[in-house]
XYZ file of C-alpha atoms in Angstrom:
478
model
C -3.907 22.690 29.794
C -2.688 24.982 27.083
C 0.278 23.745 25.106
C 3.448 25.830 25.355
C 7.165 25.320 25.152
C 7.315 24.062 28.733
C 4.165 21.948 28.651
C 4.515 18.213 29.142
C 1.598 17.933 26.681
C 3.504 19.688 23.892
C 2.725 17.906 20.599
C 5.288 16.944 18.007
C 5.201 18.822 14.693
C 5.500 15.768 12.447
C 5.014 17.850 9.295
C 8.533 19.246 9.641
C 9.964 15.761 10.202
C 8.125 14.415 7.152
C 9.542 17.276 5.047
C 13.122 16.405 5.994
C 15.274 13.994 4.043
C 14.969 10.546 5.692
C 17.955 9.555 7.817
C 17.153 5.868 7.439
C 17.275 4.286 3.986
C 13.937 3.422 2.322
C 14.451 -0.160 1.151
C 11.392 -2.110 2.333
C 8.517 -3.220 0.092
C 4.990 -4.407 0.918
C 6.175 -8.019 0.649
C 9.089 -7.379 3.001
C 6.756 -5.717 5.505
C 4.275 -8.587 5.329
C 6.989 -11.175 5.947
C 8.207 -9.059 8.867
C 4.722 -9.160 10.363
C 4.269 -12.882 9.792
C 7.763 -13.409 11.192
C 6.786 -11.598 14.400
C 3.316 -13.143 14.830
C 3.865 -16.750 13.816
C 6.510 -18.191 16.122
C 6.922 -21.557 17.808
C 3.708 -20.717 19.679
C 1.637 -21.800 16.701
C 2.650 -25.382 17.477
C 1.778 -25.038 21.179
C -0.893 -22.382 21.861
C -3.771 -24.092 19.945
C -3.398 -27.224 22.077
C -3.419 -25.260 25.327
C -6.511 -23.246 24.348
C -8.404 -26.300 23.110
C -7.538 -28.392 26.175
C -8.005 -25.772 28.900
C -10.556 -23.288 27.598
C -12.480 -23.718 24.360
C -12.473 -27.357 23.265
C -13.042 -27.800 19.502
C -14.213 -24.151 19.441
C -10.535 -23.144 19.696
C -10.964 -21.863 16.126
C -13.507 -19.330 17.418
C -11.048 -18.200 20.127
C -8.457 -17.447 17.474
C -11.085 -15.787 15.290
C -12.259 -13.549 18.162
C -8.673 -12.567 19.012
C -8.012 -11.896 15.322
C -11.037 -9.587 15.131
C -9.819 -7.558 18.136
C -6.333 -7.348 16.637
C -7.750 -6.495 13.215
C -9.581 -3.477 14.619
C -6.351 -2.248 16.175
C -4.446 -3.095 12.977
C -6.767 -0.850 10.937
C -6.027 2.022 13.322
C -2.280 1.356 13.095
C -2.551 1.300 9.303
C -4.123 4.777 9.174
C -1.449 6.224 11.453
C 1.399 4.485 9.597
C 0.074 5.758 6.279
C -0.415 9.317 7.564
C 2.736 9.577 9.701
C 5.409 7.331 8.085
C 8.050 7.910 10.750
C 10.011 5.507 12.978
C 8.684 4.937 16.471
C 5.300 3.345 15.803
C 2.676 4.045 18.490
C 5.116 6.285 20.393
C 5.393 8.699 17.451
C 1.646 8.559 16.812
C 0.874 9.413 20.445
C 3.412 12.270 20.351
C 1.588 13.834 17.415
C -1.962 13.686 18.827
C -1.713 13.425 22.642
C 1.527 15.193 23.505
C 4.905 14.372 25.011
C 4.089 12.879 28.418
C 1.538 10.421 26.997
C 3.990 9.525 24.220
C 6.733 8.893 26.774
C 4.503 6.671 28.945
C 3.476 4.706 25.862
C 7.028 4.529 24.496
C 8.297 3.305 27.860
C 5.579 0.617 27.832
C 6.608 -0.476 24.352
C 10.255 -0.704 25.385
C 9.195 -3.323 27.916
C 7.101 -5.115 25.278
C 9.968 -5.494 22.831
C 12.703 -6.045 25.416
C 10.936 -8.763 27.364
C 9.453 -10.351 24.244
C 12.944 -10.864 22.816
C 14.282 -12.086 26.160
C 11.485 -14.591 26.761
C 11.551 -15.943 23.188
C 15.331 -16.340 23.508
C 14.753 -18.482 26.593
C 12.282 -20.654 24.672
C 14.680 -20.883 21.711
C 17.404 -22.024 24.083
C 15.226 -24.695 25.692
C 14.213 -26.061 22.302
C 17.771 -26.017 20.984
C 19.090 -27.743 24.104
C 16.475 -30.484 23.646
C 17.724 -30.987 20.096
C 21.320 -31.177 21.377
C 20.209 -33.665 24.022
C 18.959 -35.938 21.251
C 22.567 -36.175 20.077
C 23.838 -36.808 23.602
C 25.202 -33.268 23.992
C 24.396 -31.566 27.299
C 25.690 -28.242 28.577
C 26.962 -27.854 32.150
C 24.029 -27.285 34.512
C 25.076 -23.721 35.371
C 24.873 -22.760 31.658
C 21.430 -24.253 30.941
C 18.881 -22.039 32.696
C 18.379 -18.558 34.134
C 17.185 -19.776 37.525
C 19.219 -17.705 39.954
C 21.928 -20.368 40.135
C 23.245 -20.105 36.604
C 22.839 -18.427 33.224
C 21.217 -19.424 29.957
C 24.228 -19.173 27.677
C 22.334 -20.258 24.540
C 19.751 -17.473 25.023
C 22.561 -14.930 25.270
C 24.311 -16.252 22.160
C 21.224 -16.340 19.915
C 20.211 -12.757 20.791
C 23.732 -11.517 20.072
C 23.799 -13.399 16.754
C 20.474 -11.844 15.724
C 21.823 -8.431 16.749
C 24.856 -8.968 14.529
C 22.587 -9.838 11.589
C 20.496 -6.686 12.108
C 23.653 -4.542 12.142
C 24.571 -5.866 8.681
C 21.742 -3.828 7.138
C 18.003 -3.785 6.489
C 18.276 -5.406 3.050
C 20.360 -8.308 4.342
C 18.315 -8.982 7.482
C 15.016 -8.630 5.595
C 16.184 -11.121 2.966
C 17.100 -13.666 5.653
C 13.755 -13.072 7.382
C 11.832 -13.581 4.136
C 13.538 -16.935 3.529
C 12.872 -18.139 7.076
C 9.224 -17.037 6.952
C 8.703 -18.980 3.715
C 10.285 -22.065 5.333
C 8.115 -21.643 8.416
C 4.874 -21.346 6.428
C 5.844 -24.385 4.344
C 6.307 -26.447 7.532
C 2.910 -25.345 8.888
C 1.236 -26.165 5.558
C 2.953 -29.570 5.608
C 1.359 -30.419 8.971
C -2.043 -29.185 7.774
C -1.732 -31.030 4.460
C -0.780 -34.334 6.116
C -3.060 -34.033 9.140
C -6.247 -33.169 7.233
C -6.446 -36.787 5.998
C -6.556 -38.086 9.588
C -9.328 -35.850 10.947
C -12.142 -37.629 12.830
C -15.427 -35.732 12.611
C -16.445 -37.092 16.030
C -13.721 -34.987 17.649
C -15.711 -31.854 16.762
C -18.764 -33.017 18.751
C -19.756 -31.184 20.847
C -18.186 -28.194 19.114
C -18.714 -26.019 22.214
C -18.599 -28.344 25.265
C -20.659 -27.545 28.346
C -19.005 -24.774 30.324
C -17.883 -24.606 33.948
C -15.840 -22.270 36.123
C -13.118 -23.619 38.418
C -12.290 -22.495 41.954
C -9.853 -19.888 40.611
C -12.606 -18.283 38.532
C -11.202 -19.535 35.208
C -13.777 -20.336 32.511
C -13.451 -23.716 30.826
C -15.487 -24.450 27.667
C -18.754 -22.762 26.819
C -18.808 -19.142 25.629
C -16.793 -18.050 28.669
C -14.093 -20.533 27.695
C -14.003 -19.181 24.128
C -13.445 -15.651 25.484
C -10.790 -16.872 27.940
C -9.118 -18.697 25.077
C -9.242 -15.530 22.980
C -7.285 -13.671 25.684
C -4.551 -16.324 25.409
C -4.766 -16.331 21.610
C -4.394 -12.549 21.597
C -0.915 -12.967 23.082
C -0.033 -15.185 20.113
C -1.025 -12.450 17.651
C 0.962 -9.544 19.069
C 3.868 -8.500 16.937
C 2.185 -6.966 13.899
C 2.726 -3.577 15.539
C 6.467 -4.112 15.027
C 5.813 -3.591 11.312
C 4.838 0.027 11.940
C 8.255 0.762 13.492
C 9.708 0.395 9.984
C 7.618 3.227 8.481
C 10.646 5.422 7.837
C 12.381 2.665 5.850
C 9.515 1.837 3.470
C 9.631 2.766 -0.225
C 5.963 3.763 -0.487
C 4.593 3.999 3.079
C 1.101 5.266 2.189
C 0.455 2.125 0.129
C 2.822 -0.452 1.612
C 2.272 0.107 5.356
C -1.443 -0.835 5.377
C -0.685 -3.854 3.179
C 2.106 -4.996 5.497
C 0.176 -4.520 8.746
C -3.213 -5.897 7.679
C -1.758 -8.504 5.317
C 0.545 -10.061 7.909
C -2.282 -10.297 10.457
C -4.547 -11.878 7.839
C -1.992 -14.520 6.832
C -1.205 -15.326 10.471
C -4.910 -15.599 11.403
C -5.605 -18.101 8.627
C -2.583 -20.211 9.612
C -3.521 -20.258 13.320
C -7.154 -21.190 12.662
C -6.337 -23.837 10.037
C -3.728 -25.532 12.233
C -6.106 -25.418 15.232
C -8.906 -27.044 13.247
C -6.653 -29.866 12.055
C -5.182 -30.384 15.541
C -8.537 -30.818 17.322
C -9.734 -32.934 14.419
C -6.880 -35.370 15.027
C -6.699 -35.210 18.839
C -9.774 -35.140 21.070
C -9.863 -31.941 23.133
C -10.037 -34.000 26.350
C -6.651 -35.517 25.528
C -5.263 -32.024 24.939
C -6.397 -31.112 28.479
C -3.738 -33.537 29.770
C -0.737 -31.392 30.861
C 1.590 -34.057 29.466
C 0.342 -33.259 25.952
C 0.270 -29.453 26.208
C 4.025 -28.952 25.856
C 4.035 -30.006 22.209
C 0.520 -30.966 21.044
C 1.473 -31.024 17.361
C 4.155 -33.660 18.010
C 1.600 -35.664 20.012
C -0.881 -35.464 17.117
C 1.760 -36.694 14.670
C 2.521 -39.614 16.987
C -1.172 -40.593 17.086
C -1.392 -40.772 13.299
C 2.027 -42.465 12.991
C 3.573 -39.654 10.945
C 6.744 -39.265 12.978
C 8.731 -38.313 9.889
C 6.942 -34.962 9.921
C 7.906 -34.297 13.555
C 11.548 -33.564 12.706
C 10.486 -31.080 10.044
C 8.090 -29.413 12.504
C 10.979 -29.077 14.949
C 12.878 -27.194 12.262
C 9.855 -24.974 11.748
C 9.687 -24.206 15.478
C 13.329 -23.104 15.634
C 12.994 -21.027 12.463
C 9.744 -19.555 13.795
C 11.337 -18.367 17.017
C 14.323 -16.955 15.131
C 12.117 -14.729 12.962
C 10.302 -13.472 16.085
C 13.664 -12.571 17.624
C 14.686 -10.700 14.480
C 11.518 -8.655 14.033
C 10.977 -7.815 17.708
C 14.647 -6.812 18.040
C 14.242 -4.626 14.953
C 11.139 -3.002 16.443
C 12.828 -2.437 19.796
C 15.937 -0.721 18.487
C 13.937 1.455 16.047
C 11.782 2.554 18.985
C 14.885 3.545 20.970
C 16.134 5.417 17.885
C 12.903 7.427 17.595
C 12.707 8.302 21.309
C 16.379 9.336 21.348
C 15.898 11.529 18.277
C 13.325 13.490 20.284
C 15.802 13.952 23.149
C 14.025 11.772 25.704
C 16.854 9.212 25.658
C 20.622 9.837 25.239
C 21.824 10.871 21.762
C 23.855 7.708 21.258
C 20.645 5.754 20.545
C 19.881 7.878 17.454
C 23.307 7.796 15.802
C 23.088 6.259 12.323
C 25.916 4.520 10.479
C 26.927 6.342 7.277
C 27.670 3.029 5.584
C 24.680 0.864 6.471
C 22.142 3.587 7.376
C 21.412 1.573 10.537
C 21.146 2.966 14.096
C 24.023 0.749 15.196
C 24.287 1.978 18.791
C 20.615 1.421 19.601
C 20.749 -2.002 17.897
C 23.768 -3.088 19.949
C 22.521 -1.661 23.259
C 19.057 -3.184 22.825
C 20.571 -6.540 21.857
C 22.960 -6.625 24.812
C 20.188 -5.685 27.279
C 17.842 -8.346 25.880
C 20.637 -10.936 25.923
C 21.512 -10.202 29.554
C 17.871 -10.317 30.671
C 17.193 -13.513 28.726
C 20.331 -15.141 30.035
C 20.114 -14.107 33.687
C 16.561 -13.218 34.738
C 13.719 -15.765 35.120
C 10.837 -14.198 33.212
C 7.754 -16.067 34.470
C 6.224 -12.910 35.945
C 7.921 -10.027 34.175
C 7.134 -11.442 30.711
C 3.507 -10.464 31.387
C 4.633 -6.898 30.664
C 4.635 -7.913 27.002
C 0.873 -8.411 27.072
C -0.206 -5.367 29.073
C 2.238 -3.054 27.293
C 0.868 -4.134 23.915
C -2.780 -3.754 24.920
C -2.008 -0.297 26.303
C -0.442 0.690 22.970
C -3.339 -0.746 20.960
C -5.870 1.140 23.096
C -4.126 4.518 22.731
C -3.524 4.116 19.002
C -7.204 3.222 18.501
C -8.373 6.261 20.463
C -5.722 8.369 18.734
C -7.393 7.948 15.334
C -10.297 10.101 16.584
C -7.847 12.875 17.516
C -5.895 12.377 14.275
C -8.992 13.029 12.156
C -9.668 16.262 14.056
C -6.096 17.593 14.017
C -5.619 20.496 11.565
C -1.972 19.632 10.827
C -3.042 16.416 9.065
C -5.804 17.858 6.873
C -3.452 18.068 3.890
C -2.171 14.523 4.417
C -5.299 12.524 3.683
C -4.296 10.502 0.622
C -3.315 7.427 2.618
C -5.313 4.615 4.195
C -8.397 5.453 6.294
C -10.078 3.291 8.936
C -13.468 2.134 7.599
C -16.702 2.695 9.550
C -15.192 5.631 11.438
C -15.639 6.350 14.353
C -17.190 2.972 15.269
C -14.060 0.883 14.552
C -11.523 2.929 16.578
C -13.894 3.359 19.549
C -14.804 -0.355 19.544
C -11.122 -1.282 19.288
C -10.302 0.970 22.245
C -13.090 -0.538 24.361
C -12.108 -4.138 23.588
C -8.426 -3.500 24.364
C -9.323 -1.919 27.714
C -11.634 -4.880 28.438
C -8.797 -7.361 27.799
C -6.438 -5.287 29.966
C -8.901 -5.587 32.843
C -8.822 -9.387 32.473
C -5.097 -9.524 33.319
C -3.941 -10.644 36.747
C -3.324 -8.105 39.520
C 0.389 -9.000 39.707
C 0.681 -7.923 36.063
C -0.806 -4.524 36.884
C 1.539 -4.126 39.865
C 4.625 -4.831 37.744
C 3.283 -2.510 35.031
C 2.832 0.320 37.548
C 6.339 -0.193 38.966
C 7.766 -0.074 35.427
C 5.873 3.175 34.772
C 7.141 4.761 38.012
C 10.703 4.018 36.894
C 9.940 5.545 33.492
C 8.398 8.695 34.956
C 11.423 9.134 37.218
C 13.699 8.993 34.140
C 11.491 11.496 32.329
C 11.581 13.912 35.262
C 15.371 13.687 35.661
C 16.437 13.490 32.001
C 13.708 13.503 29.359
C 11.909 16.688 30.392
C 15.216 18.577 30.456
C 16.464 17.356 27.092
C 13.243 17.222 25.069
C 13.799 18.776 21.641
C 10.096 19.335 21.115
C 9.496 21.185 24.400
C 12.569 23.370 24.155
C 12.568 23.698 20.341
C 16.213 22.584 20.146
């Protein structure tokens, strides 16, 4: 279909946007970007996910599950890095898709990413609340039942409060929130290194034998152990890695995007991968994988490991690390979500209020507040057991399109003069392989996830038909 002013496949002329004076203030460095990425990827899940994967799927080969997931993410990260270096604008994958695929594909992708960020913040807030309430319970403090959980009979008041507090911090400015995030990420890494440093002296080599236990498939078709178990574990581990894409939403606020964006995206994934694999290796070295298969030990396998080696003094510090870890995830994913709303609104596909920027702080205050309130309400009221799956499928969808988009980016004439930034190595093998692997993982998701994803897209297309298509600045050259 030929592109014209009324075409839903009209591409965005990013060259004109890049030539304009940035609306958002460029304050972020490569270090700040890397800590943002680590803050998003390494949450409380690092203390839980390795135990689940080792016990249910991969056994001692849990390290290979995390390595396989890291490789898939790394391929996508390389593609993100090229786009972020070439098109340093807010909006991440949404903006990239707009420039190479056209408006309707960009909208579908942007709408998917809204669900990723919104439900990621909401679900992590629920986990933060549960952990915090357990800590309060240790001091004999218990909230009224109707304020403890979002179960249809009450609300999760702590989840609401923490999201609103994080929103308030983000409104204070990028410098301030980034500084807080950097401190918390350093604390979190120190706690993880403490567990690894203490636990390594209690590893039993016998726990690594057999490294890949004999495989079997249960009645539900789930692979346990063997190569199939490693792959199944990688699908779960992949969920733990998502979040590095939030770094690319900050492109417009980076001092030197061509250099710093690739460092931030690839560097944060590299640091997170090493931490996940190192902690996994120490965990299965201390605790036999068969013990980790016990559901009673899957809720907090690191605490169980510390109990086995009689190092309970570390457990309290790990608890601190878990709370700090979840807080950084809330901050970075909230940041990514409101910057996405800002970018979509600036193109006219969402109301103008989302793209208004404060003269004082250079922050899109309205989008930050609206995103925070929505996430707080969802986290405090809606049980997310099923809808949280949108986080996974929305992310894989974005990764797949960004990977494929690199092929179109290289062929697009408007970017021929903008080739001084990062380039994906082994082109076109890496982007095509990344696309194929992301689609493969999408096909492994449950049918209910696809149904919810389709319903979400129908809602998004209805909004586009009624509002976005009529107010698009790109299509109507407003």
